[in-house]
Coordinates of C-alpha atoms in Angstrom, one line a residue:
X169 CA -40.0 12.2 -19.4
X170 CA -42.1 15.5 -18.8
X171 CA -41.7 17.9 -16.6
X172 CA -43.9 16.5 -14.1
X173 CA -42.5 13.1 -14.3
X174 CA -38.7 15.0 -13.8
X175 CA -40.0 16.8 -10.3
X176 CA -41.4 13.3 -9.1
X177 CA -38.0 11.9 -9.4
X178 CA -36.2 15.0 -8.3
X179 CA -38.5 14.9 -4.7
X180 CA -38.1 11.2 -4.4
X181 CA -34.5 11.2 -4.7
X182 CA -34.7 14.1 -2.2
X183 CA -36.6 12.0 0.4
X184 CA -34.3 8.9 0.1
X185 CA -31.7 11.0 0.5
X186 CA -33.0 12.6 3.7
X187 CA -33.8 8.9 5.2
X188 CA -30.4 7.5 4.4
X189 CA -28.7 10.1 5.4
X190 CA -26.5 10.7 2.2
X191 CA -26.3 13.7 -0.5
X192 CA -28.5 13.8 -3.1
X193 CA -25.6 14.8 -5.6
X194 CA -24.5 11.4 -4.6
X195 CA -27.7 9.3 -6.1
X196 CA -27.8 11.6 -9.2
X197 CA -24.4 11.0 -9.6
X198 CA -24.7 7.3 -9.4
X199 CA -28.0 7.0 -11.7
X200 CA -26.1 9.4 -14.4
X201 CA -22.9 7.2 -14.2
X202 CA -25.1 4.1 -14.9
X203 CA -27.6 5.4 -17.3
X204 CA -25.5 4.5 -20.9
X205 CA -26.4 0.9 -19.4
X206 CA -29.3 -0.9 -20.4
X207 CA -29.8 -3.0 -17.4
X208 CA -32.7 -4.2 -15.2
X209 CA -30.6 -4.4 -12.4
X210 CA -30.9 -2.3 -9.4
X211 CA -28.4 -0.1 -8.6
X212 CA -27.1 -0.1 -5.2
X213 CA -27.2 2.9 -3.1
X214 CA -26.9 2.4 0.7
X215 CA -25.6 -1.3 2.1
X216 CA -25.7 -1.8 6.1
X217 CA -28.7 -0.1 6.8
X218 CA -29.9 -0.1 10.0
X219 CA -33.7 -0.7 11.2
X220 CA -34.4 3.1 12.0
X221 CA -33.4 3.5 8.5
X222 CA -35.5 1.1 7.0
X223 CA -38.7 2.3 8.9
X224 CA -38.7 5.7 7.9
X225 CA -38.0 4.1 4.2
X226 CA -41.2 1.9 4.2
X227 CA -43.5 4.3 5.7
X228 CA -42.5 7.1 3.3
X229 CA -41.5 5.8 0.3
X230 CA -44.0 3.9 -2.2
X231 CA -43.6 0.5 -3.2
X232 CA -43.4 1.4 -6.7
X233 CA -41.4 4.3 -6.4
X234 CA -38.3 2.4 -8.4
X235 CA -36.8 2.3 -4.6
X236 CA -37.0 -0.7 -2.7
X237 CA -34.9 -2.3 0.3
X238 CA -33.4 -5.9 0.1
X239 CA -31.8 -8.7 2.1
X240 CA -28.0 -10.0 2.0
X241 CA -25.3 -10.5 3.5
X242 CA -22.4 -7.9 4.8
X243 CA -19.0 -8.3 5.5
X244 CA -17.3 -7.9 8.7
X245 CA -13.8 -7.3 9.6
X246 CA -13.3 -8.8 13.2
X247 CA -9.7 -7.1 13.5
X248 CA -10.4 -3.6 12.2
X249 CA -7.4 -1.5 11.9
X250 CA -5.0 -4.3 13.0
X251 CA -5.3 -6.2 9.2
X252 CA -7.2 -3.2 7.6
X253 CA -3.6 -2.9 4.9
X254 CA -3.4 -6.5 4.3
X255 CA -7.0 -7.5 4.3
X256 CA -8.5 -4.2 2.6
X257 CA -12.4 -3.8 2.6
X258 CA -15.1 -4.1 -0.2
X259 CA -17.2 -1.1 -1.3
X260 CA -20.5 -0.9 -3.7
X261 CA -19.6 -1.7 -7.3
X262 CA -18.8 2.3 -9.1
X263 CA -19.5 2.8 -12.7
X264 CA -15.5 2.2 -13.2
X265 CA -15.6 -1.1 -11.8
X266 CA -18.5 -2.3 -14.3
X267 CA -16.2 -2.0 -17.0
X268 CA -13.6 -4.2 -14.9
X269 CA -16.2 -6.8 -13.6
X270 CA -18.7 -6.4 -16.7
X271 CA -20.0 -9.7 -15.8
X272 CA -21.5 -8.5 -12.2
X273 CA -24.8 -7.2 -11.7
X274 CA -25.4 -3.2 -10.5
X275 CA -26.1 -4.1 -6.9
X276 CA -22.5 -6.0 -6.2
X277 CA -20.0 -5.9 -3.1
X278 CA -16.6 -5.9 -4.7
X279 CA -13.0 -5.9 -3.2
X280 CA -11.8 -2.0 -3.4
X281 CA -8.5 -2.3 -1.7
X282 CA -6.0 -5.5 -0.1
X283 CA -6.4 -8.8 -0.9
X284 CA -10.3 -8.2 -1.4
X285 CA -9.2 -6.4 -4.6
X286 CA -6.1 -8.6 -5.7
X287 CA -8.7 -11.9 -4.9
X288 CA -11.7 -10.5 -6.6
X289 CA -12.8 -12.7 -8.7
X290 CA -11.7 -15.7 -6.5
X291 CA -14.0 -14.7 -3.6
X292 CA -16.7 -13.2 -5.2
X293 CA -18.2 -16.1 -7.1
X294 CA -20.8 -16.2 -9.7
X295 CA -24.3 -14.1 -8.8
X296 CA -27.5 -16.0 -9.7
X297 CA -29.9 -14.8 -12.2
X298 CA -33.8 -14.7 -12.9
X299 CA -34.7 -15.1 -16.5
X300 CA -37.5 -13.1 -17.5
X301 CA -39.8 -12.1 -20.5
X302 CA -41.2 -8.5 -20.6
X303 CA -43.3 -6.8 -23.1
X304 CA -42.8 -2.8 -24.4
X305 CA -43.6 -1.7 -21.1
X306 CA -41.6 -3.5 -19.3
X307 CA -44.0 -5.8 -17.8
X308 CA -43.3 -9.5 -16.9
X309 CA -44.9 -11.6 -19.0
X310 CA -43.2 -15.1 -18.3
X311 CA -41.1 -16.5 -15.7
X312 CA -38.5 -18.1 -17.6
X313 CA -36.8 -19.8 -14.8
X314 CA -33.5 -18.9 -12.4
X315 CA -29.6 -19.6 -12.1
X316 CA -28.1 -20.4 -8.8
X317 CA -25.7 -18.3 -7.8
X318 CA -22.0 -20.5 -7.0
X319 CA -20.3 -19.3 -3.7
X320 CA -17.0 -17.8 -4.2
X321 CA -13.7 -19.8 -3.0
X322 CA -12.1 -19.5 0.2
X323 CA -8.5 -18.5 0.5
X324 CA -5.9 -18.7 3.4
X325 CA -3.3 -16.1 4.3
X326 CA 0.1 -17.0 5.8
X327 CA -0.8 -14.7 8.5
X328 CA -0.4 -15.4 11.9
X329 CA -3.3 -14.0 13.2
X330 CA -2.3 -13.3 17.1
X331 CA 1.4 -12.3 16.1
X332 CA -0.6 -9.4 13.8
X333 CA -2.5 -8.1 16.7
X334 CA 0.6 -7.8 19.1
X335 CA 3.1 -6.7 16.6
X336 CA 0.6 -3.8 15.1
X337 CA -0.1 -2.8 19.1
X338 CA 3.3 -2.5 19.7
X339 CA 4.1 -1.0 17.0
X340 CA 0.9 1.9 17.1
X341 CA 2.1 2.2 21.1
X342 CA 6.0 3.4 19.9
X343 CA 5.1 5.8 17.1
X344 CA 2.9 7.5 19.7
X345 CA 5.3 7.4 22.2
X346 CA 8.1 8.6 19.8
X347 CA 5.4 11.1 18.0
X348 CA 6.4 9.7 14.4
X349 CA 4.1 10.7 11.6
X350 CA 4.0 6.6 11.1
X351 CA 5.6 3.3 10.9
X352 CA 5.9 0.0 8.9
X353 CA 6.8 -3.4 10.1
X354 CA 6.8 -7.0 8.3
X355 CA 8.2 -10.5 10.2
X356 CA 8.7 -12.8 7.4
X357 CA 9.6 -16.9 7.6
X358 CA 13.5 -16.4 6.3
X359 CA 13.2 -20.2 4.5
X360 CA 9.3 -20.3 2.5
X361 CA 9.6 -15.9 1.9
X362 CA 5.9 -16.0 3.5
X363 CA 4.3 -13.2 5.2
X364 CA 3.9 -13.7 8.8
X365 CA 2.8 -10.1 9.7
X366 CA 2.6 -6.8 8.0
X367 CA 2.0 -3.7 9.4
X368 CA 1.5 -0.1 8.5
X369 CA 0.5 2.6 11.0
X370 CA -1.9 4.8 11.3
X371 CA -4.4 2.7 9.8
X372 CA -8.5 2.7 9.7
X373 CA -11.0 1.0 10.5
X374 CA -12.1 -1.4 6.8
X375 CA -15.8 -1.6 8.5
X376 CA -16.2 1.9 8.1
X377 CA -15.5 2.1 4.1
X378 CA -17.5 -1.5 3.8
X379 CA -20.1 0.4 5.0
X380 CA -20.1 3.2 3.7
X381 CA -20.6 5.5 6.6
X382 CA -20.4 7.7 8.2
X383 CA -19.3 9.7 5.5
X384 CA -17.4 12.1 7.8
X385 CA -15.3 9.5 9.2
X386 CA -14.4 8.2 5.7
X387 CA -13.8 11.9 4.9
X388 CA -11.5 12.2 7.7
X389 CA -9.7 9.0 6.8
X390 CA -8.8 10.0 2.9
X391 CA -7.9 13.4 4.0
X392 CA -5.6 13.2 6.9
X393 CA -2.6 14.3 6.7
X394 CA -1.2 11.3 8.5
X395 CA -1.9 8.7 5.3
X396 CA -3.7 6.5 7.3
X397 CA -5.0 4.8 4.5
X398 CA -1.8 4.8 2.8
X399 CA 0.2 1.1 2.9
X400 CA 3.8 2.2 4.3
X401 CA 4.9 -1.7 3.9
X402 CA 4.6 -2.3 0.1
X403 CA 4.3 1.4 -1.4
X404 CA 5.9 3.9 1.0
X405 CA 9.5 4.6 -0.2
X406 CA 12.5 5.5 2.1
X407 CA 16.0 5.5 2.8
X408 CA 17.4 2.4 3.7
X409 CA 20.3 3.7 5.6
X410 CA 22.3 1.5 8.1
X411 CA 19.9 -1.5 7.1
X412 CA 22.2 -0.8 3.7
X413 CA 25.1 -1.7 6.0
X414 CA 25.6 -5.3 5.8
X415 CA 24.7 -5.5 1.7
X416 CA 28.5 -3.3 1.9
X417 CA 29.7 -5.4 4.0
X418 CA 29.0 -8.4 1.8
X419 CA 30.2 -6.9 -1.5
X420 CA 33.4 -5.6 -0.3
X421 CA 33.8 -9.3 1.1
X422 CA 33.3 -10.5 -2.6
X423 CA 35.3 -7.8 -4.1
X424 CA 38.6 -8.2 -2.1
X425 CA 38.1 -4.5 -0.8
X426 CA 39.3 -5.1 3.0
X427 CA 39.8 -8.4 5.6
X428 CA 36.7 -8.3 7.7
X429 CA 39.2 -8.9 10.9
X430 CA 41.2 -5.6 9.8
X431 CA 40.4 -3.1 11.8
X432 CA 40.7 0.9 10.7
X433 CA 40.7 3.7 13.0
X434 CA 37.7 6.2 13.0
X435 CA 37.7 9.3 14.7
X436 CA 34.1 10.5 13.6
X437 CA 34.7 11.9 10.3
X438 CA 36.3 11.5 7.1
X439 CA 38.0 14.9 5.1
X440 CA 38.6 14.3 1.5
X441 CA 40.8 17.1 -0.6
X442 CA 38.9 18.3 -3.7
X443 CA 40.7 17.0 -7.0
X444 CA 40.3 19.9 -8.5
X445 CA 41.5 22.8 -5.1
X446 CA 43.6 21.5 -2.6
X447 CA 42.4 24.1 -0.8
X448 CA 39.0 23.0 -0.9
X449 CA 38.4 20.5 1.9
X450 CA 35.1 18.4 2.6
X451 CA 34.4 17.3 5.9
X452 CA 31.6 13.7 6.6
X453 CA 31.0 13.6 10.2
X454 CA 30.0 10.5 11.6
X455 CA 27.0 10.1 14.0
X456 CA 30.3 9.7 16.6
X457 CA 33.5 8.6 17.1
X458 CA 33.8 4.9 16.9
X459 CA 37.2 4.5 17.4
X460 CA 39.2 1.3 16.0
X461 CA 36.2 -1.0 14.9
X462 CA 36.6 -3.7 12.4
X463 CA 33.7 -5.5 10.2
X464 CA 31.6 -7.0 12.7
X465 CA 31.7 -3.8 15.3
X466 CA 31.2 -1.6 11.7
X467 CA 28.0 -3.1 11.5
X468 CA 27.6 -3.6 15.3
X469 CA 27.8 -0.2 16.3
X470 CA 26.8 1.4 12.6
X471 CA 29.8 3.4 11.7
X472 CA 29.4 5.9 8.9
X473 CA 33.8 5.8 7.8
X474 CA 33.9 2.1 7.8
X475 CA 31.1 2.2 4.6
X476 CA 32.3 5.1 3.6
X477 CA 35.4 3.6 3.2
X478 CA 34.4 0.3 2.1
X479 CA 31.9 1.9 -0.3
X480 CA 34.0 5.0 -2.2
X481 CA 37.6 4.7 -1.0
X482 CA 40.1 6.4 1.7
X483 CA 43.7 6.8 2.2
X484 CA 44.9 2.4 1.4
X485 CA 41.4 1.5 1.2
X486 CA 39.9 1.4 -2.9
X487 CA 36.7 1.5 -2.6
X488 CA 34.2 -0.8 -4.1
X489 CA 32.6 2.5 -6.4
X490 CA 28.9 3.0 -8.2
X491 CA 29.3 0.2 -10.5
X492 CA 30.3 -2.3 -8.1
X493 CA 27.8 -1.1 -5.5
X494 CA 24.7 -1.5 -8.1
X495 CA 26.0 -5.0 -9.1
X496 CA 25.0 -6.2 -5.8
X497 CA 22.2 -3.9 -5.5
X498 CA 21.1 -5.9 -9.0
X499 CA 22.2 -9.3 -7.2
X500 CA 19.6 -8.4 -4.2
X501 CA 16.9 -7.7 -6.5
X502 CA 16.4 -4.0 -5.3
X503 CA 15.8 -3.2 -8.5
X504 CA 12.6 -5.2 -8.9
X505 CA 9.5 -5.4 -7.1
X506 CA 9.0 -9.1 -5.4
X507 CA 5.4 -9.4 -6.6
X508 CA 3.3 -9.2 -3.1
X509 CA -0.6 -10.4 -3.9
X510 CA -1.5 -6.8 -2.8
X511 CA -2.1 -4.2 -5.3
X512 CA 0.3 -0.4 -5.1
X513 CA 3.8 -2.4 -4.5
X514 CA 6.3 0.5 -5.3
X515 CA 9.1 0.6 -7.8
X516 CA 12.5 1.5 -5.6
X517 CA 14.8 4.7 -6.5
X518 CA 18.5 3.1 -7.3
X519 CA 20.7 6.6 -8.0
X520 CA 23.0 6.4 -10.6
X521 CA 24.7 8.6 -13.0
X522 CA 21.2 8.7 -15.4
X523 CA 19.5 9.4 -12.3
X524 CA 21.7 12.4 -11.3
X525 CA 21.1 13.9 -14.5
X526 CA 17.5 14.0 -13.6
X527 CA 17.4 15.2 -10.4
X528 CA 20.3 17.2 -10.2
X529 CA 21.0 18.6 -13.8
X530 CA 23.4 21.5 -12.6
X531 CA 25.7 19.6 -10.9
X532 CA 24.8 16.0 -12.5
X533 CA 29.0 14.3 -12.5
X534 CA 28.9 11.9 -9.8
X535 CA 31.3 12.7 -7.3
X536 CA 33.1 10.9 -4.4
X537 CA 30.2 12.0 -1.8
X538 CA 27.4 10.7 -3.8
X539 CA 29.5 7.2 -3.2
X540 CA 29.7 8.2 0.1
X541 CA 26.1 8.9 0.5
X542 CA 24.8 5.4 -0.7
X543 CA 27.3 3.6 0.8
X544 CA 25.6 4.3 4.0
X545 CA 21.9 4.2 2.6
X546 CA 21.2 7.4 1.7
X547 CA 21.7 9.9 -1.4
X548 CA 18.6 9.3 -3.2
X549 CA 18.5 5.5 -2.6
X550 CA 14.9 4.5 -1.6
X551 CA 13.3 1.2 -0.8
X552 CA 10.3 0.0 0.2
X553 CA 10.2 -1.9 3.6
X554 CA 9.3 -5.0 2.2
X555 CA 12.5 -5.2 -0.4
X556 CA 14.2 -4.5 2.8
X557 CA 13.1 -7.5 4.8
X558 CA 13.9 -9.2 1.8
X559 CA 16.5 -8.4 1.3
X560 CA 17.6 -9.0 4.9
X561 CA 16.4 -12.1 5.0
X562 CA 18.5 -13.5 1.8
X563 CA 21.6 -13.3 4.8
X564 CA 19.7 -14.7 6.7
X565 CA 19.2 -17.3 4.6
X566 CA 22.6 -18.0 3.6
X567 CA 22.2 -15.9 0.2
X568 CA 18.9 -17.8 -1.2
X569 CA 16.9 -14.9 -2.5

């Protein structure tokens, strides 16, 4: 290409960018990441444009300026923000995807997040094609005929659609009222394991992205400090605490460790006498004094001594310990992730003597208050909120996982 050729391009690209209203860096960027290949297809720039857009394009731009506007179909997301985290968005295919999808052509839609990335390749179908015969210029010489393109296959959610929209409401209208950073919520059926709604708050709007614009907006979205893009359900990771409660309750039920009708007497903390000074005393306050309570009120009214008890031991009471408390962590699957058809499920934290070593490697022996600690949901134990519906619902369910 000369130098005159190389200043044509540069002052088109400049006047595209201008019309549609995006960088130039951001067309180089996208010829440069496709140019290693060979490929008559266009490359897509700009989807959704709208018809002031496409004025200023045709009286500006020549016809044979290797720019050209086209036809087809968008996708809308009826529901914005309320399904945005389970339903995700599409997005112009990027020069990473092509090695993915290397099958599609240069000017595809493809799924970039939810279940329009995990479903792909079952909703996107197979593109049509025009068979052609050029000579060493490039120019058409034969029509050689066309494929059809095949439409993709449908797929249906367990969702329940109106049960979505009120429980992400509700849910958006309490963390504002409570000023919480965000929230996650899931309703699952107890009996099949399906989905009935998921939730993650703040979210966005998936219209936005499939479109492209505006680019601030998007900005704004990937850079808030909030996470709204961020799935809290499947890949946010956090303390289980009292939701903990009733796994305790169950093991030290298997284990022997107390009579659920026994009751124990808590007067809002628990001191323990260090092995090693019995001078040294160590003081767990409860969240308050709960008084005589036995397993039902425990869970009831979420008293901290009863699993603290239950969990590492005190006075007449053993204790179930680590190893018995990660057998039925193990039992629960917390360990595992359940396999969701959405991409970024999180791997849980499950502390344990290795894990100590790692996060605490100058005081790594696992003592009596690291029992304590998980016993009641907390001490480095982490979970996401869909292992802890889950897990819930195995009770639920009379203990069919």
């Amino acid at each position: 290409m000369c130098i005159r050729d190389r200043q044509e391009r540069a002052d088109i690209i400049e006047k595209v960018a201008n019309i549609f209203n995006i960088e130039k860096t951001e067309i180089d960027a996208l010829l440069k990441g496709y140019e290693t290949i060979y490929s008559f297809q266009p490359i897509l720039i700009k989807s959704n444009l709208n018809i002031e857009e496409v004025r200023r394009f045709e009286t500006t731009i020549k016809t044979n300026s290797g720019f050209s506007v086209i036809s087809d179909y968008s996708r809308h997301y009826p529901f914005k923000d309320a399904f945005a985290h389970i339903l995700g968005y599409i997005g112009k295919i990027s020069p990473e995807d092509i090695f993915k999808y290397k099958d599609y052509p240069l000017a595809s839609m493809v799924g970039k997040d939810g279940l329009e990335a995990y479903y792909e390749r079952t909703l996107q179908g197979k593109p049509g094609k025009r068979i052609i015969e050029v000579d060493a210029n490039f120019n058409i010489q034969k029509d050689l005929g066309s494929i059809e393109p095949k439409k993709g296959e449908d797929i249906t959610t367990t969702i329940d659609k109106d049960l979505q929209i009120v429980f992400y409401n509700s849910l958006k209208e309490r963390t504002e009222i409570l000023g919480v950073k965000g929230a996650a919520g899931i309703i699952l059926d107890t009996k099949t394991g399906e989905i009935l709604s998921l939730i993650s708050v703040p979210s966005f709007d998936p219209n936005i992205f499939a479109k492209g614009s505006p680019r601030e907006l998007i900005n704004q979205y990937l850079k808030s400090p909030s996470l709204p893009v961020f799935n809290r359900a499947i890949s946010g990771l956090y303390p289980p605490g009292s939701v903990i409660k009733p796994l305790m309750a169950l093991a030290a039920l298997e284990e022997n460790i107390i009579d659920p009708d026994r009751e124990i007497f808590t007067d809002g903390k628990i001191i323990i006498t260090s092995p090693y000074d019995p001078e040294q005393k160590y003081v767990f306050n409860d969240w308050k004094n709960h008084g005589w309570v036995d397993m039902r009120k425990a869970i009831a009214v979420s008293c901290n001594v009863y699993f603290w008890a239950v969990g590492g031991g005190w006075e007449e009471i053993s204790g179930l310990g680590l190893a018995k408390i990660k057998k039925y962590w193990l039992e629960f699957n917390l360990d595992k992730k359940l396999g969701i058809d959405l991409f970024g499920e999180a791997q849980s934290v499950l502390p344990d003597t290795k894990w100590l070593k790692e996060h605490r490697p100058n005081d790594s022996s696992w003592k009596l208050g690291d029992t304590y600690n998980i016993s009641i949901g907390e001490g480095g134990i982490a979970l996401t909120p869909l292992q802890m519906a889950a897990y819930i619902s195995t009770i639920a369910n009379d203990g069919i996982l």
